[in-house]
mmCIF file of C-alpha atoms in Angstrom:
data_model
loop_
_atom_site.group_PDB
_atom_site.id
_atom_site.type_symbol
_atom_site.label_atom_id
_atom_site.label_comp_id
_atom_site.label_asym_id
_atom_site.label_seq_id
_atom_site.Cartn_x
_atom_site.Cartn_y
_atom_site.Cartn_z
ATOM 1 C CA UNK A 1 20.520 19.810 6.435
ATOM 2 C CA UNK A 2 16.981 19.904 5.008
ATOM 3 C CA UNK A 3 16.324 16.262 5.673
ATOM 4 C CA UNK A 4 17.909 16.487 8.854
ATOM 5 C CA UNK A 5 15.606 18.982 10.042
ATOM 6 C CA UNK A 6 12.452 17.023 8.623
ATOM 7 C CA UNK A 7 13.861 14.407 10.780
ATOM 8 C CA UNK A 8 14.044 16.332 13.850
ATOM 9 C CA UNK A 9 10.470 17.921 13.496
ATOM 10 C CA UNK A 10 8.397 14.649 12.928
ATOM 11 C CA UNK A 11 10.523 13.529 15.650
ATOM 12 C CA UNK A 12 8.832 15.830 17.920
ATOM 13 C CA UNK A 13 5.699 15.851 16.442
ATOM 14 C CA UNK A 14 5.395 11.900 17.205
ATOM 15 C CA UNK A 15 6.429 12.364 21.160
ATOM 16 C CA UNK A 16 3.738 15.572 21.558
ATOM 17 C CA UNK A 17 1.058 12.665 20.160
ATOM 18 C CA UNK A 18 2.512 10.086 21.844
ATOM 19 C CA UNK A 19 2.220 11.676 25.341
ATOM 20 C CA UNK A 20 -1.688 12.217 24.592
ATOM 21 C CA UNK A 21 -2.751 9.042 22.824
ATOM 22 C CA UNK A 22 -5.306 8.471 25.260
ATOM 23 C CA UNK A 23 -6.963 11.184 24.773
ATOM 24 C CA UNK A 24 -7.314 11.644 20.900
ATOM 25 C CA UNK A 25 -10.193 9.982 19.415
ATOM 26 C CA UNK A 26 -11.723 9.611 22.939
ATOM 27 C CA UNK A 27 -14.194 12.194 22.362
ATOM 28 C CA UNK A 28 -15.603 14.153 19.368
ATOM 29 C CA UNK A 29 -14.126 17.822 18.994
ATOM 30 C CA UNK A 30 -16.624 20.494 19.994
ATOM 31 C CA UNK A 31 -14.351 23.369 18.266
ATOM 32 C CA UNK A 32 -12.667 24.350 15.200
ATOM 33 C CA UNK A 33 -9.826 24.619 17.337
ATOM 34 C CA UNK A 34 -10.210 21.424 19.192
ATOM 35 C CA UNK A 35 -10.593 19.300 15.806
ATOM 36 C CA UNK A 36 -7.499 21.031 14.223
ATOM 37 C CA UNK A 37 -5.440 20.129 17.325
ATOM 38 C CA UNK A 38 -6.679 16.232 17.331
ATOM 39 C CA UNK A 39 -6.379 16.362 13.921
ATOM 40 C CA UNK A 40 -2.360 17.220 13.778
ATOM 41 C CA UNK A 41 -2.117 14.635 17.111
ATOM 42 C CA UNK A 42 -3.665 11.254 14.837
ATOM 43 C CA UNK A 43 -1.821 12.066 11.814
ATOM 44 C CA UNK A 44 1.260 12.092 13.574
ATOM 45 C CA UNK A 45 0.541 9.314 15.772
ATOM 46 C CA UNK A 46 -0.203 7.667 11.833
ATOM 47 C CA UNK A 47 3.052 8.849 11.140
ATOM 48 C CA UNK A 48 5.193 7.115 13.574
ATOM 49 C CA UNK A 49 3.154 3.782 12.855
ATOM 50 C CA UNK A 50 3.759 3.979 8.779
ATOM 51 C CA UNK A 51 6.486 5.981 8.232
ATOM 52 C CA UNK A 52 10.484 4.947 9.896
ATOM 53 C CA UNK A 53 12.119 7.753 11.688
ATOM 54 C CA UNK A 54 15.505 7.465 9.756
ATOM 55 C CA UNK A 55 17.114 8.333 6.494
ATOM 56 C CA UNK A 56 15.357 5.508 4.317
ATOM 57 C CA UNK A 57 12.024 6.835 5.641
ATOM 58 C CA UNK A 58 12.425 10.277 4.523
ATOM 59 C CA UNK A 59 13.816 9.068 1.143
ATOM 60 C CA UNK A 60 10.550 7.338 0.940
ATOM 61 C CA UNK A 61 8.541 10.805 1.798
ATOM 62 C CA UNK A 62 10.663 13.052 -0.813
ATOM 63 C CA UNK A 63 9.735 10.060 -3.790
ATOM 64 C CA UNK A 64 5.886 10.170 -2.217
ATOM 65 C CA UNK A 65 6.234 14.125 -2.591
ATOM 66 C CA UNK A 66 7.230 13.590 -6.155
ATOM 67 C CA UNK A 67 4.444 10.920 -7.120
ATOM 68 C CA UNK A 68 2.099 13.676 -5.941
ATOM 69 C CA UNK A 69 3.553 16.627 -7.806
ATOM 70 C CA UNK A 70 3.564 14.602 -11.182
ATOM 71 C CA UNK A 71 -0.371 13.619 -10.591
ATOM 72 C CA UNK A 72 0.776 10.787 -8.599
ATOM 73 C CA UNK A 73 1.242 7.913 -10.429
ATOM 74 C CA UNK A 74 -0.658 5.458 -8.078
ATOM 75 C CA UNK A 75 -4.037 7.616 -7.565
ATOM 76 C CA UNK A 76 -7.265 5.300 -7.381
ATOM 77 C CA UNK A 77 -9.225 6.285 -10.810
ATOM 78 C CA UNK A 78 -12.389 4.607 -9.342
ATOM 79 C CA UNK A 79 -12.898 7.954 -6.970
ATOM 80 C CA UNK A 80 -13.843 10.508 -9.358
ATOM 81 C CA UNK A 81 -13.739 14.194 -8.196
ATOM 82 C CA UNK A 82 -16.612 16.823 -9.510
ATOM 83 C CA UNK A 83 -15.744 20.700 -9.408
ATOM 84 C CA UNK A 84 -18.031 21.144 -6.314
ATOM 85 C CA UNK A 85 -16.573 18.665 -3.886
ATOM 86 C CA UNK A 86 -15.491 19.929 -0.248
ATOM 87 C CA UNK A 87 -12.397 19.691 -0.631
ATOM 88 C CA UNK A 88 -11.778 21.128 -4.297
ATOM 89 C CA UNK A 89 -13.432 24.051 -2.984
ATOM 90 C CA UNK A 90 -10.749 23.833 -0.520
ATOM 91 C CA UNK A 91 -7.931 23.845 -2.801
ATOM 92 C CA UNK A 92 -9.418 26.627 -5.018
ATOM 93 C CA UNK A 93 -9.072 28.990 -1.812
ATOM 94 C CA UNK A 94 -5.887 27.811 -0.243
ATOM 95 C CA UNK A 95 -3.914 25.684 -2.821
ATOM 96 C CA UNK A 96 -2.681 22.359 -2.409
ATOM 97 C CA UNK A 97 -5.021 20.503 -5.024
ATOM 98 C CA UNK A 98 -2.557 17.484 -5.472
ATOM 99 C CA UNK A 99 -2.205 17.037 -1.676
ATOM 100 C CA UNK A 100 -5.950 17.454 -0.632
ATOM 101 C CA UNK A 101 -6.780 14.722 -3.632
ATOM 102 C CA UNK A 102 -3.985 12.249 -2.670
ATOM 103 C CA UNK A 103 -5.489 12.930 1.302
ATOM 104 C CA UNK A 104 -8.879 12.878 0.535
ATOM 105 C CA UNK A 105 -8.449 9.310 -1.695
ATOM 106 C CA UNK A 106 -6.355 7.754 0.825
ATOM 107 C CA UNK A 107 -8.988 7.890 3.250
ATOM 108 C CA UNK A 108 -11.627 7.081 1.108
ATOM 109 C CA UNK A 109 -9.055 3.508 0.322
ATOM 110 C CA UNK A 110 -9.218 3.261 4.427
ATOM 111 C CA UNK A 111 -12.606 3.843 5.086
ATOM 112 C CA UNK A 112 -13.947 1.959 1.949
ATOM 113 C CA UNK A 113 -11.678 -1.254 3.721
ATOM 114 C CA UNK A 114 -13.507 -0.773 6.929
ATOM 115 C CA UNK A 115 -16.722 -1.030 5.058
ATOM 116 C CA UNK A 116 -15.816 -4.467 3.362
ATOM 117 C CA UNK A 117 -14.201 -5.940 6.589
ATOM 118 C CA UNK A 118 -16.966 -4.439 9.151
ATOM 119 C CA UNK A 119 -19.789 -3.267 7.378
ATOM 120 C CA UNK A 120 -21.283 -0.321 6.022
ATOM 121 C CA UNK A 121 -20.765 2.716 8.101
ATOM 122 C CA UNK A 122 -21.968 6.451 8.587
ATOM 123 C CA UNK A 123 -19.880 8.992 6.693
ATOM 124 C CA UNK A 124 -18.627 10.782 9.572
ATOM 125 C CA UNK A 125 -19.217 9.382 12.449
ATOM 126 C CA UNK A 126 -17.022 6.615 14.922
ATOM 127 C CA UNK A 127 -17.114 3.046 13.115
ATOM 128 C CA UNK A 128 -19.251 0.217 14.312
ATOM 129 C CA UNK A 129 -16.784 -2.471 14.298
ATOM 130 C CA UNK A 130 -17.397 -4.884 16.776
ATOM 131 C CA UNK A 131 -14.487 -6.741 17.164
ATOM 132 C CA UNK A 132 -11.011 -4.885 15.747
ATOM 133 C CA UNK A 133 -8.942 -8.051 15.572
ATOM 134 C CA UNK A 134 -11.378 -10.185 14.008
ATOM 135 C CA UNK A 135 -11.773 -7.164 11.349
ATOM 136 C CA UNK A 136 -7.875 -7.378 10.812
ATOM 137 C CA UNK A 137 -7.894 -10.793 10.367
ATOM 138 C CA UNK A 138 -10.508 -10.947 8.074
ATOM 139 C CA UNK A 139 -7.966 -8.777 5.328
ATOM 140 C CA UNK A 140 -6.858 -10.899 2.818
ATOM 141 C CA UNK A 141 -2.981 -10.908 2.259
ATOM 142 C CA UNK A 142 -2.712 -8.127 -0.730
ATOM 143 C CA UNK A 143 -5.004 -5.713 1.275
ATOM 144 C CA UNK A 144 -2.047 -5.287 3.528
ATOM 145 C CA UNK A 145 0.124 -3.027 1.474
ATOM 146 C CA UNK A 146 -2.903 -0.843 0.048
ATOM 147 C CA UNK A 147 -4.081 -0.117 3.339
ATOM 148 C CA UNK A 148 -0.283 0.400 4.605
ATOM 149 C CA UNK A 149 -0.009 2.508 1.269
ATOM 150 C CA UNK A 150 -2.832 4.354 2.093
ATOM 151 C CA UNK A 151 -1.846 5.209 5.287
ATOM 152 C CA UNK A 152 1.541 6.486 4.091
ATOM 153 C CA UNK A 153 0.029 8.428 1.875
ATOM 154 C CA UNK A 154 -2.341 10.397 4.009
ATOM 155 C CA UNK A 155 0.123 11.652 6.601
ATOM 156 C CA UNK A 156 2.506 12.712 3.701
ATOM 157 C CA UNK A 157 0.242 14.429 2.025
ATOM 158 C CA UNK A 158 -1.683 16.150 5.160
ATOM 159 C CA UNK A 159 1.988 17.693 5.974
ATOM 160 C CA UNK A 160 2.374 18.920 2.517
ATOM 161 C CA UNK A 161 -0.762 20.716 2.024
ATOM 162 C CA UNK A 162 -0.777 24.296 3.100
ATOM 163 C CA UNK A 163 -1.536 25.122 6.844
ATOM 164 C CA UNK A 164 -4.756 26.716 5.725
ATOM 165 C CA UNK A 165 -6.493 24.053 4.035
ATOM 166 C CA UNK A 166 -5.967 21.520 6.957
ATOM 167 C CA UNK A 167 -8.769 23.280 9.215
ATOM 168 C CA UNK A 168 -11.587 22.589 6.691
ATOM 169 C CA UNK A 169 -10.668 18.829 5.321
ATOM 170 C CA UNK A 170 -14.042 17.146 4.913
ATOM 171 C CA UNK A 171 -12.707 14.145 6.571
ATOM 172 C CA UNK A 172 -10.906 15.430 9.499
ATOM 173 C CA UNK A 173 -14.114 14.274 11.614
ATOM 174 C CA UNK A 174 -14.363 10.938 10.953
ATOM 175 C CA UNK A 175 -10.335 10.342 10.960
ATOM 176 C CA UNK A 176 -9.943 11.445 14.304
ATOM 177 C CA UNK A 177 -12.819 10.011 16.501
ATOM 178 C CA UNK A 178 -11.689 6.475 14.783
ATOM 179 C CA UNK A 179 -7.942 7.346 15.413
ATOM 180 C CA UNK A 180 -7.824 4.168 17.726
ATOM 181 C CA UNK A 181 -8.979 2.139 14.286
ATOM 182 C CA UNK A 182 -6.856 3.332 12.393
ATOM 183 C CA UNK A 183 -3.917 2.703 14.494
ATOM 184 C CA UNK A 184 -4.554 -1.075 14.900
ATOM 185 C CA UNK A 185 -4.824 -1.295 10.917
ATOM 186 C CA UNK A 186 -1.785 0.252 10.555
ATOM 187 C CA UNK A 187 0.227 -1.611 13.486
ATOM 188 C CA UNK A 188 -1.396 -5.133 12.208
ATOM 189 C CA UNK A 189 -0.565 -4.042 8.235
ATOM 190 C CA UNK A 190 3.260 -3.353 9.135
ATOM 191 C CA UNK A 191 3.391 -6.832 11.071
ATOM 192 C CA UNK A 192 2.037 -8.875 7.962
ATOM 193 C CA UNK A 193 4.338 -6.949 5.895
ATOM 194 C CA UNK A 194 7.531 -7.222 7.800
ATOM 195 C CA UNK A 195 6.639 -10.722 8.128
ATOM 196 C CA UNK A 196 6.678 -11.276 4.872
ATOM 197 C CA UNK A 197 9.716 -9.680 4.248
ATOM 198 C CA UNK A 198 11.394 -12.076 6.513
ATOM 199 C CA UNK A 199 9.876 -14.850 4.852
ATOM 200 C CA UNK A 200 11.417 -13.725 1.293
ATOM 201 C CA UNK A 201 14.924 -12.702 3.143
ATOM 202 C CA UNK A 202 15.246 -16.428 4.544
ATOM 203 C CA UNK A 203 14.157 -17.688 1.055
ATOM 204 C CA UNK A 204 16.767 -15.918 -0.678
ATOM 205 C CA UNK A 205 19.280 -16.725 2.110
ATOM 206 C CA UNK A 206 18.502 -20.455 1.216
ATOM 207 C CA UNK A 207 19.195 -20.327 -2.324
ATOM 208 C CA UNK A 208 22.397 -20.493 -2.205
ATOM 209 C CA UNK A 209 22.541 -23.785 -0.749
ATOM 210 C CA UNK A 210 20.156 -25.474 -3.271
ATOM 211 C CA UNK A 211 22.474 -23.416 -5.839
ATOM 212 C CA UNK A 212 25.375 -25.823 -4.288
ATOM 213 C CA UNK A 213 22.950 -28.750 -4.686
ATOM 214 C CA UNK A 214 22.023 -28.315 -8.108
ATOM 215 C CA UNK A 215 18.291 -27.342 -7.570
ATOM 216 C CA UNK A 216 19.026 -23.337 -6.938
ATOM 217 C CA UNK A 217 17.101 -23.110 -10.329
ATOM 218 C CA UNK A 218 13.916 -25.190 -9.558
ATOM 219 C CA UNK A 219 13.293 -23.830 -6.108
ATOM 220 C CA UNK A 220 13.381 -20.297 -6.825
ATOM 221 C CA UNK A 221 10.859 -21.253 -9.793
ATOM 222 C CA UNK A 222 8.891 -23.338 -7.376
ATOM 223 C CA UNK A 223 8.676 -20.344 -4.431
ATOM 224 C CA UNK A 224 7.766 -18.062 -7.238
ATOM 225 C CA UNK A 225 5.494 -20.094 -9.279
ATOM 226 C CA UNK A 226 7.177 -18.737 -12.895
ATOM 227 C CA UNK A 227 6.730 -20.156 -15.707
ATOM 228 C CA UNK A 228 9.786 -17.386 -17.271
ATOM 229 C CA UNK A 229 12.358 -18.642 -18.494
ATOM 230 C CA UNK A 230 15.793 -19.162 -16.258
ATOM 231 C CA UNK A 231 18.730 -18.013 -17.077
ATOM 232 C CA UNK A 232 21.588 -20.531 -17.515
ATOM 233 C CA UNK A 233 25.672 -20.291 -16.377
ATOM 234 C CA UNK A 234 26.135 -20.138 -20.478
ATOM 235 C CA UNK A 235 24.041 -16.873 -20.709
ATOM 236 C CA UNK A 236 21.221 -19.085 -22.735
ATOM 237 C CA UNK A 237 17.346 -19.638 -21.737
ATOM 238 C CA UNK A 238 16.189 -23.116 -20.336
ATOM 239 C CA UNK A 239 12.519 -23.128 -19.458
ATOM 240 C CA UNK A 240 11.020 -23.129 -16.046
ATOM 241 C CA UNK A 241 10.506 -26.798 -14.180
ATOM 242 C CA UNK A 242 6.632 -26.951 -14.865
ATOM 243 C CA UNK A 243 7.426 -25.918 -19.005
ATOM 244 C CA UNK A 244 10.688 -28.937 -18.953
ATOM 245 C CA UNK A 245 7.861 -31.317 -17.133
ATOM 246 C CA UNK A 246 5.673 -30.722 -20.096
ATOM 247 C CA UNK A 247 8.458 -31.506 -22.384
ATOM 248 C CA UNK A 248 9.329 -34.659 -20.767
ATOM 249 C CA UNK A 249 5.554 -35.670 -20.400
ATOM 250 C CA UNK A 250 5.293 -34.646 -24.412
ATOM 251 C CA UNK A 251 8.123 -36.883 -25.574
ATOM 252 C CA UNK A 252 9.795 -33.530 -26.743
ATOM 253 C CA UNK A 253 14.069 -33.389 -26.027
ATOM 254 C CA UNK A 254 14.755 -30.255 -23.945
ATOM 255 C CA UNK A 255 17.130 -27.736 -24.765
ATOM 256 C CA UNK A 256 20.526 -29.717 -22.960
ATOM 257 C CA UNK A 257 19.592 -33.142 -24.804
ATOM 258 C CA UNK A 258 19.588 -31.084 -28.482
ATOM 259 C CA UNK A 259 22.703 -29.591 -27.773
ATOM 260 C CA UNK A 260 24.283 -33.165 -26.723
ATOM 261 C CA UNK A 261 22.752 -34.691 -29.577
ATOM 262 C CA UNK A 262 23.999 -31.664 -32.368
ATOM 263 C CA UNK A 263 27.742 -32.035 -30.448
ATOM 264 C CA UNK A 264 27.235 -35.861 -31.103
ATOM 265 C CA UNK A 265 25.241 -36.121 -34.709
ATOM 266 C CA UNK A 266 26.649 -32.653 -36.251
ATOM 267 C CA UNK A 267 25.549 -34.272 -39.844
ATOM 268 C CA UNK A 268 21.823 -35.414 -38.528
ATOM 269 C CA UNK A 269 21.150 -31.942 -35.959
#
C-alpha cells in the first residue's frame, strides 16, 4: 500500500511539471517562493526522465534510500565536505545530512561533466554550452551511467530530505535555470544505456546458437574480452581462447590433449 501510494504521488508530481515545462528554467526565480516552486517542477520533470513509473522503479528508489542511510556506498570521496559548507549548515538546522550530501554530490558529478564536455562555467548561473548535442556526443561511453546515476540520485534524495531544508539548497539556483540541460543529458544518457542493453540482450539471445555450433564458449569470451577461465560440461576449467592460443603458439598440450594422452599412456601420464 506504501509503494502504491509512492507510485501514485510521483505520478502526479510528473504531470503538474509536465504541463509547465516551458516555463521552468525559462527565467531566473525572483522569490524564495518562486525558486522553491521551480525547484519541486525540474526535479520532478528529472524524475520522470531517470526514474520508471512502475514497481521495478520504486524497488530501485527503496535500495537508493538504503545506500543513503548506510553512508551510501557509492558517494564520490573526491568532494570533501568542511563543517561550514551551505548545506551542512543546512542539515544541522533541519536534518537530513545523508540526503543533502548525496544531493549536493550528485550535482556537483553533473555540473563537474558539463565543465569537461563544455567548458568551465560560473557557479550559479545558466551554462554556456553552445551546442547541447555536440556536448552529448562528446561523453565518452562510461560517462553515461555516472551521469544517469547521478541524476537518479539527486531526485531521490531531494524527496527524502525534509521539506525544510529544500528552500535553502545551495544549488537550487543553478539546477533550475539549466533545467532544459539537464533534461537533454538525462534523455540522451537513458538512450545510450537502453541501447546498450539491447545490444547485450541480442548477444545473449545468440549464444545459444553458437552453443549448438560448438563455439558458444569462444564467442562469449570474444564479446567479453576474458581471459577467466570457462567452465566446461564436466564441471572442470579450460582456459579462455586467447590463453589456449598461447598454448598452441608455445608448443604446450592443452588441458583435453593431457587427458587423451593420460586415458591412452596411463603408465607414461
Amino acid at each position: 500500500a506504501l509503494l502504491q501510494q509512492r507510485l501514485s504521488s510521483v505520478q502526479r508530481q510528473l504531470r503538474d511539471a509536465q504541463a509547465l515545462v516551458g516555463d521552468v528554467g525559462a527565467t531566473v526565480p525572483e522569490t524564495a517562493d518562486e525558486m522553491r516552486s521551480k525547484l519541486d517542477l525540474t526535479v520532478a520533470l528529472l524524475k520522470g526522465e531517470v526514474i520508471s513509473l512502475d514497481w521495478p522503479g520504486l524497488e530501485l528508489v527503496s535500495r537508493l534510500l538504503g545506500e543513503m542511510k548506510s553512508g551510501g556506498k557509492h558517494r564520490h570521496h573526491h568532494h570533501h565536505r568542511r563543517e561550514g559548507d551551505d548545506d551542512s549548515v543546512v542539515a544541522a538546522a533541519h536534518g537530513g545530512g545523508e540526503y543533502l550530501r548525496t544531493f549536493d554530490e550528485s550535482f556537483r558529478v553533473l555540473s563537474a561533466t558539463v565543465a569537461d564536455l563544455a567548458g568551465e562555467q560560473v557557479p550559479g548561473e545558466r551554462w554556456d554550452i553552445a551546442n547541447v548535442d555536440e556536448m552529448l556526443a562528446g561523453m565518452v561511453p562510461r560517462t553515461h551511467k555516472v551521469v544517469f546515476k547521478a541524476l537518479q540520485r539527486l531526485v531521490v534524495a531531494y524527496d527524502a530530505m525534509p521539506n525544510a531544508a529544500r528552500n535553502h539548497l545551495a544549488s537550487a539556483r543553478e539546477l533550475v535555470i539549466n533545467c532544459h540541460a539537464l533534461l537533454e543529458m538525462a534523455r540522451y544518457c537513458r538512450y545510450q544505456l537502453a541501447a546498450k542493453q539491447a545490444s547485450r540482450a541480442a548477444r545473449r539471445t545468440a549464444m545459444p546458437a553458437a552453443a549448438a555450433s560448438g563455439e558458444g564458449d569462444d564467442a562469449l569470451a570474444a564479446s567479453t574480452g576474458s581471459l577467466l577461465p570457462i567452465p566446461d560440461r564436466t564441471g572442470e576449467h579450460t582456459p579462455g581462447p586467447r590463453r589456449r592460443l598461447g598454448r598452441m603458439i608455445a608448443g604446450r598440450p592443452t588441458p583435453d590433449e593431457m587427458r587423451e594422452r593420460r586415458l591412452l599412456h596411463p603408465e607414461g601420464a
